[in-house]
């Protein structure tokens, strides 16, 4: 991969990377089309597909994660992706270096999924060094991840511009996610409660965060199989919690719907 990427560099091509874990859906498609728009038809669009084991804190989650490589390749072909980079393994047995961040990752997902962001940053750093892209595209669906990657790029001086695509949703509001296929039976219907909670918070501008969080937790947990991990109202720039819910702030939330852990977020 790196030899190929060095060739592109020498030829002066612009390269854009869309990192994914596969099981591609329309949300991924939208990031790919953003990538293509950025580098036009002469640029190189690389989609990486790699279920990164070190970012899974729950072995069950890693085992159950959907893997659909041949379908993914078909989607990439339809979207005129130039290269699908789908390595079997990116780690040596005795690997002893990782990328760690000490501020933005100490909250929210970082608290509930210990080691997750270190795994994400380490694999994204590897992908950046292998693909040598000028741009890399991430989804706003993983809002904290975008903040963490931007911080890594800033602090480690990666010469890469980060582009962010909006969250694509199903018609009933559920944010598209590779994990949605695991929502069997009536779990699929219950899962819409997350986006409905975001909508509810939009109607509650001016509320004190503590009260609204309590109310939303009750609202979500009215679903028989829903259990909230966290609900937080944050400043969009630094992800610090805010006391009063105001326009321009963001709600970030995570909940388990049966065995499936989902996250979502929205601008207020
Ligand atoms: P994943 O394959 O889940 O690791 O996601 C790969 C990229 O797609 C990440 O940058 C995600 O934020 C992004 N993504 C996931 N779901 C969506 C969605 N519903 N809309 C837009 N982007 C998404």
XYZ file of N, CA, C and O and ligand atoms in Angstrom, residues 19-22 25 27-28 31 65 138-139 141-142 145 166-168 176, ligand 1:
95
model
N -11.541 5.996 5.879
C -11.367 4.795 6.710
C -12.724 4.238 7.151
O -13.598 5.003 7.585
N -12.886 2.922 7.030
C -14.133 2.276 7.476
C -13.817 0.910 8.083
O -12.724 0.390 7.896
N -14.832 0.356 8.734
C -14.717 -1.021 9.204
C -15.597 -1.937 8.360
O -15.941 -3.051 8.773
N -15.975 -1.469 7.173
C -16.763 -2.310 6.271
C -18.224 -2.375 6.668
O -18.711 -1.539 7.419
N -22.759 1.062 4.234
C -24.150 1.480 4.058
C -24.150 2.866 3.403
O -23.078 3.373 3.034
N -24.459 5.746 4.581
C -23.634 6.743 5.292
C -22.209 6.714 4.757
O -21.615 7.763 4.468
N -21.671 5.509 4.592
C -20.326 5.379 4.018
C -20.314 5.901 2.578
O -19.383 6.593 2.164
N -19.851 9.521 2.418
C -18.473 9.969 2.686
C -17.605 9.752 1.450
O -16.738 10.565 1.121
N -19.434 -8.232 15.049
C -19.408 -7.127 14.087
C -19.612 -7.669 12.664
O -18.941 -8.634 12.270
N -14.263 11.694 7.556
C -14.877 11.026 8.705
C -16.324 11.483 8.830
O -16.698 12.545 8.313
N -17.126 10.692 9.538
C -18.536 11.013 9.697
C -18.825 11.699 11.029
O -18.265 11.318 12.061
N -21.381 11.343 12.597
C -22.031 10.319 13.439
C -21.176 9.989 14.656
O -21.684 9.785 15.755
N -19.844 9.920 14.437
C -18.910 9.659 15.539
C -18.254 10.995 15.914
O -17.091 11.241 15.593
N -15.077 11.105 17.948
C -13.973 10.558 17.149
C -13.381 11.636 16.230
O -12.163 11.738 16.088
N -21.995 14.807 7.074
C -23.139 14.749 7.997
C -23.631 13.316 8.199
O -23.341 12.430 7.396
N -24.402 13.120 9.267
C -24.945 11.788 9.594
C -26.121 11.454 8.693
O -27.103 12.202 8.651
N -26.023 10.334 7.992
C -27.176 9.868 7.209
C -28.080 9.022 8.096
O -27.597 8.238 8.904
N -27.813 5.722 10.448
C -27.308 4.507 9.801
C -26.043 4.039 10.509
O -25.213 4.855 10.914
P -17.326 2.659 10.657
O -17.260 1.756 9.484
O -18.561 2.513 11.481
O -16.062 2.692 11.452
O -17.469 4.112 10.045
C -16.575 4.585 9.053
C -16.847 6.050 8.857
O -18.212 6.227 8.443
C -16.679 6.858 10.145
O -16.020 8.088 9.840
C -18.088 7.076 10.597
O -18.256 8.246 11.358
C -18.825 7.177 9.281
N -20.254 6.896 9.431
C -20.810 5.879 10.128
N -22.159 5.974 10.104
C -22.468 7.073 9.367
C -23.682 7.714 8.984
N -24.854 7.236 9.361
N -23.613 8.825 8.225
C -22.405 9.322 7.845
N -21.221 8.776 8.182
C -21.245 7.664 8.935
